[in-house]
Amino acid sequence: RRLGGAPRALALATAAGVMLALNAVVTKGAATHFKHGLGAGIASWETYGIAVTGLVGLLLMQSAFQAGDIEWSLPALTVVQPVVSVVVGLTLLDEAVAAHGVEVAVLGIAGAAMVAGVVALARSPALVAIHEQPVAEPTAVIDS
């Protein structure tokens, strides 16, 4: 609550990205329970966790979009969600990357390019120009 503007938008978007990544983890858990039947799926806490993490993630995301300019919140959300999802999948869910040798390097370069691209787009001169343009006053048209 102490933050405002761009720092607040960035913090909320980061939290939303983490929450939506958690939603993906909970969804995987629920899907595993549903493999054992409808009753097992409905009885699992993960099924209800999907709704909770999804709604909290959505609330945080919308709050981030309202807290400041979108060039702060959208890049953070775009980068944080997949990165956290991959890290959690590799560390907690015993998932593996199906790449070897040069493919791993290519994946690393692609990830770095994604982050650099999102940051570059967020700081593009086009966005700066949009914010520097004066807002036109609305005019009323009266038909007689």
PDB file of C-alpha atoms in Angstrom:
ATOM      1  CA  ARG A   1       0.000   0.000   0.000  1.00  0.00           C
ATOM      2  CA  ARG A   2       2.988   2.286   0.464  1.00  0.00           C
ATOM      3  CA  LEU A   3       3.923   2.062  -3.198  1.00  0.00           C
ATOM      4  CA  GLY A   4       2.234   4.118  -5.856  1.00  0.00           C
ATOM      5  CA  GLY A   5       2.309   4.484  -9.626  1.00  0.00           C
ATOM      6  CA  ALA A   6       4.853   2.436 -11.558  1.00  0.00           C
ATOM      7  CA  PRO A   7       6.394   0.612  -8.550  1.00  0.00           C
ATOM      8  CA  ARG A   8       2.932  -0.441  -7.372  1.00  0.00           C
ATOM      9  CA  ALA A   9       1.950  -1.636 -10.868  1.00  0.00           C
ATOM     10  CA  LEU A  10       5.200  -3.602 -11.116  1.00  0.00           C
ATOM     11  CA  ALA A  11       4.760  -5.199  -7.682  1.00  0.00           C
ATOM     12  CA  LEU A  12       1.130  -6.155  -8.318  1.00  0.00           C
ATOM     13  CA  ALA A  13       1.946  -7.573 -11.757  1.00  0.00           C
ATOM     14  CA  THR A  14       4.780  -9.639 -10.285  1.00  0.00           C
ATOM     15  CA  ALA A  15       2.434 -10.985  -7.612  1.00  0.00           C
ATOM     16  CA  ALA A  16      -0.179 -11.747 -10.286  1.00  0.00           C
ATOM     17  CA  GLY A  17       2.404 -13.619 -12.354  1.00  0.00           C
ATOM     18  CA  VAL A  18       3.412 -15.711  -9.364  1.00  0.00           C
ATOM     19  CA  MET A  19      -0.234 -16.430  -8.489  1.00  0.00           C
ATOM     20  CA  LEU A  20      -1.100 -17.441 -12.057  1.00  0.00           C
ATOM     21  CA  ALA A  21       1.975 -19.689 -12.162  1.00  0.00           C
ATOM     22  CA  LEU A  22       0.747 -21.266  -8.927  1.00  0.00           C
ATOM     23  CA  ASN A  23      -2.608 -21.734 -10.644  1.00  0.00           C
ATOM     24  CA  ALA A  24      -0.866 -23.832 -13.317  1.00  0.00           C
ATOM     25  CA  VAL A  25       0.730 -25.994 -10.619  1.00  0.00           C
ATOM     26  CA  VAL A  26      -2.579 -26.514  -8.827  1.00  0.00           C
ATOM     27  CA  THR A  27      -4.247 -27.338 -12.152  1.00  0.00           C
ATOM     28  CA  LYS A  28      -1.688 -30.088 -12.778  1.00  0.00           C
ATOM     29  CA  GLY A  29      -2.414 -31.511  -9.329  1.00  0.00           C
ATOM     30  CA  ALA A  30      -6.156 -31.475  -9.934  1.00  0.00           C
ATOM     31  CA  ALA A  31      -5.749 -33.161 -13.320  1.00  0.00           C
ATOM     32  CA  THR A  32      -3.756 -35.936 -11.648  1.00  0.00           C
ATOM     33  CA  HIS A  33      -6.605 -36.559  -9.204  1.00  0.00           C
ATOM     34  CA  PHE A  34      -9.182 -36.630 -11.990  1.00  0.00           C
ATOM     35  CA  LYS A  35      -7.208 -39.480 -13.607  1.00  0.00           C
ATOM     36  CA  HIS A  36      -8.406 -41.611 -10.697  1.00  0.00           C
ATOM     37  CA  GLY A  37     -12.048 -40.771 -11.289  1.00  0.00           C
ATOM     38  CA  LEU A  38     -14.536 -37.958 -10.989  1.00  0.00           C
ATOM     39  CA  GLY A  39     -15.022 -38.493  -7.248  1.00  0.00           C
ATOM     40  CA  ALA A  40     -11.298 -38.302  -6.545  1.00  0.00           C
ATOM     41  CA  GLY A  41     -11.038 -35.116  -8.596  1.00  0.00           C
ATOM     42  CA  ILE A  42     -13.945 -33.407  -6.877  1.00  0.00           C
ATOM     43  CA  ALA A  43     -12.684 -34.475  -3.443  1.00  0.00           C
ATOM     44  CA  SER A  44      -9.206 -33.000  -3.962  1.00  0.00           C
ATOM     45  CA  TRP A  45      -8.357 -29.581  -2.588  1.00  0.00           C
ATOM     46  CA  GLU A  46      -6.509 -28.755  -5.801  1.00  0.00           C
ATOM     47  CA  THR A  47      -9.781 -28.560  -7.721  1.00  0.00           C
ATOM     48  CA  TYR A  48     -10.960 -25.734  -5.489  1.00  0.00           C
ATOM     49  CA  GLY A  49      -7.485 -24.246  -5.383  1.00  0.00           C
ATOM     50  CA  ILE A  50      -7.790 -23.615  -9.120  1.00  0.00           C
ATOM     51  CA  ALA A  51     -10.699 -21.252  -8.506  1.00  0.00           C
ATOM     52  CA  VAL A  52      -8.995 -19.484  -5.595  1.00  0.00           C
ATOM     53  CA  THR A  53      -5.618 -18.975  -7.271  1.00  0.00           C
ATOM     54  CA  GLY A  54      -7.276 -17.993 -10.556  1.00  0.00           C
ATOM     55  CA  LEU A  55      -9.501 -15.387  -8.933  1.00  0.00           C
ATOM     56  CA  VAL A  56      -6.719 -13.944  -6.779  1.00  0.00           C
ATOM     57  CA  GLY A  57      -4.430 -13.846  -9.825  1.00  0.00           C
ATOM     58  CA  LEU A  58      -7.107 -12.078 -11.857  1.00  0.00           C
ATOM     59  CA  LEU A  59      -7.706  -9.557  -9.066  1.00  0.00           C
ATOM     60  CA  LEU A  60      -3.988  -8.835  -8.762  1.00  0.00           C
ATOM     61  CA  MET A  61      -3.627  -8.529 -12.528  1.00  0.00           C
ATOM     62  CA  GLN A  62      -6.493  -6.056 -12.859  1.00  0.00           C
ATOM     63  CA  SER A  63      -5.200  -4.105  -9.865  1.00  0.00           C
ATOM     64  CA  ALA A  64      -1.786  -3.906 -11.538  1.00  0.00           C
ATOM     65  CA  PHE A  65      -3.336  -2.577 -14.733  1.00  0.00           C
ATOM     66  CA  GLN A  66      -5.167   0.120 -12.753  1.00  0.00           C
ATOM     67  CA  ALA A  67      -2.217   1.045 -10.518  1.00  0.00           C
ATOM     68  CA  GLY A  68      -0.049   2.515 -13.246  1.00  0.00           C
ATOM     69  CA  ASP A  69       0.787   2.642 -16.910  1.00  0.00           C
ATOM     70  CA  ILE A  70       0.512  -0.685 -18.697  1.00  0.00           C
ATOM     71  CA  GLU A  71       4.139  -0.567 -19.794  1.00  0.00           C
ATOM     72  CA  TRP A  72       5.080  -1.407 -16.209  1.00  0.00           C
ATOM     73  CA  SER A  73       2.552  -4.105 -15.407  1.00  0.00           C
ATOM     74  CA  LEU A  74       2.233  -6.050 -18.664  1.00  0.00           C
ATOM     75  CA  PRO A  75       5.952  -6.800 -19.171  1.00  0.00           C
ATOM     76  CA  ALA A  76       6.299  -8.011 -15.598  1.00  0.00           C
ATOM     77  CA  LEU A  77       3.251 -10.239 -15.916  1.00  0.00           C
ATOM     78  CA  THR A  78       4.376 -11.529 -19.313  1.00  0.00           C
ATOM     79  CA  VAL A  79       7.800 -12.547 -18.021  1.00  0.00           C
ATOM     80  CA  VAL A  80       7.089 -13.639 -14.442  1.00  0.00           C
ATOM     81  CA  GLN A  81       4.291 -16.128 -15.120  1.00  0.00           C
ATOM     82  CA  PRO A  82       6.126 -18.484 -17.506  1.00  0.00           C
ATOM     83  CA  VAL A  83       9.457 -18.179 -15.695  1.00  0.00           C
ATOM     84  CA  VAL A  84       7.937 -19.078 -12.322  1.00  0.00           C
ATOM     85  CA  SER A  85       5.927 -21.884 -13.936  1.00  0.00           C
ATOM     86  CA  VAL A  86       9.055 -23.433 -15.425  1.00  0.00           C
ATOM     87  CA  VAL A  87      11.062 -23.075 -12.212  1.00  0.00           C
ATOM     88  CA  VAL A  88       8.298 -24.653 -10.113  1.00  0.00           C
ATOM     89  CA  GLY A  89       7.816 -27.432 -12.654  1.00  0.00           C
ATOM     90  CA  LEU A  90      11.516 -28.261 -12.671  1.00  0.00           C
ATOM     91  CA  THR A  91      12.053 -28.015  -8.917  1.00  0.00           C
ATOM     92  CA  LEU A  92       8.841 -29.158  -7.242  1.00  0.00           C
ATOM     93  CA  LEU A  93       7.053 -31.286  -9.830  1.00  0.00           C
ATOM     94  CA  ASP A  94      10.078 -33.245 -11.072  1.00  0.00           C
ATOM     95  CA  GLU A  95       9.416 -32.156 -14.632  1.00  0.00           C
ATOM     96  CA  ALA A  96      12.267 -32.237 -17.121  1.00  0.00           C
ATOM     97  CA  VAL A  97      13.151 -30.151 -20.139  1.00  0.00           C
ATOM     98  CA  ALA A  98      13.165 -32.403 -23.213  1.00  0.00           C
ATOM     99  CA  ALA A  99      16.220 -30.733 -24.709  1.00  0.00           C
ATOM    100  CA  HIS A 100      19.847 -31.729 -24.835  1.00  0.00           C
ATOM    101  CA  GLY A 101      23.116 -30.120 -25.812  1.00  0.00           C
ATOM    102  CA  VAL A 102      22.717 -27.183 -28.170  1.00  0.00           C
ATOM    103  CA  GLU A 103      18.940 -27.167 -27.676  1.00  0.00           C
ATOM    104  CA  VAL A 104      19.391 -26.102 -24.033  1.00  0.00           C
ATOM    105  CA  ALA A 105      21.524 -23.155 -25.133  1.00  0.00           C
ATOM    106  CA  VAL A 106      18.930 -22.198 -27.740  1.00  0.00           C
ATOM    107  CA  LEU A 107      16.196 -22.308 -25.050  1.00  0.00           C
ATOM    108  CA  GLY A 108      18.292 -20.055 -22.809  1.00  0.00           C
ATOM    109  CA  ILE A 109      18.904 -17.589 -25.626  1.00  0.00           C
ATOM    110  CA  ALA A 110      15.192 -17.629 -26.528  1.00  0.00           C
ATOM    111  CA  GLY A 111      14.244 -16.932 -22.892  1.00  0.00           C
ATOM    112  CA  ALA A 112      16.702 -14.051 -22.683  1.00  0.00           C
ATOM    113  CA  ALA A 113      15.413 -12.685 -26.001  1.00  0.00           C
ATOM    114  CA  MET A 114      11.843 -12.863 -24.670  1.00  0.00           C
ATOM    115  CA  VAL A 115      12.746 -10.874 -21.573  1.00  0.00           C
ATOM    116  CA  ALA A 116      14.775  -8.332 -23.571  1.00  0.00           C
ATOM    117  CA  GLY A 117      12.002  -7.952 -26.138  1.00  0.00           C
ATOM    118  CA  VAL A 118       9.315  -7.378 -23.560  1.00  0.00           C
ATOM    119  CA  VAL A 119      11.446  -4.801 -21.751  1.00  0.00           C
ATOM    120  CA  ALA A 120      12.346  -3.051 -25.032  1.00  0.00           C
ATOM    121  CA  LEU A 121       8.706  -2.884 -26.097  1.00  0.00           C
ATOM    122  CA  ALA A 122       7.720  -1.501 -22.713  1.00  0.00           C
ATOM    123  CA  ARG A 123      10.257   1.278 -23.106  1.00  0.00           C
ATOM    124  CA  SER A 124       9.628   1.943 -26.802  1.00  0.00           C
ATOM    125  CA  PRO A 125       9.586   5.498 -28.167  1.00  0.00           C
ATOM    126  CA  ALA A 126       6.023   4.916 -29.372  1.00  0.00           C
ATOM    127  CA  LEU A 127       4.807   4.554 -25.778  1.00  0.00           C
ATOM    128  CA  VAL A 128       6.750   7.614 -24.712  1.00  0.00           C
ATOM    129  CA  ALA A 129       5.139   9.591 -27.551  1.00  0.00           C
ATOM    130  CA  ILE A 130       1.675   8.427 -26.508  1.00  0.00           C
ATOM    131  CA  HIS A 131       2.227   9.695 -22.971  1.00  0.00           C
ATOM    132  CA  GLU A 132       3.613  13.018 -24.163  1.00  0.00           C
ATOM    133  CA  GLN A 133       0.648  13.844 -26.431  1.00  0.00           C
ATOM    134  CA  PRO A 134      -1.830  16.265 -24.894  1.00  0.00           C
ATOM    135  CA  VAL A 135      -5.262  14.872 -24.319  1.00  0.00           C
ATOM    136  CA  ALA A 136      -7.818  16.522 -26.573  1.00  0.00           C
ATOM    137  CA  GLU A 137     -10.794  18.084 -24.875  1.00  0.00           C
ATOM    138  CA  PRO A 138     -14.094  16.503 -25.869  1.00  0.00           C
ATOM    139  CA  THR A 139     -16.310  18.723 -27.957  1.00  0.00           C
ATOM    140  CA  ALA A 140     -20.059  18.620 -28.077  1.00  0.00           C
ATOM    141  CA  VAL A 141     -21.873  18.567 -31.403  1.00  0.00           C
ATOM    142  CA  ILE A 142     -25.269  20.218 -31.337  1.00  0.00           C
ATOM    143  CA  ASP A 143     -27.696  19.649 -34.183  1.00  0.00           C
ATOM    144  CA  SER A 144     -30.283  22.333 -34.635  1.00  0.00           C
TER     145      SER A 144
END
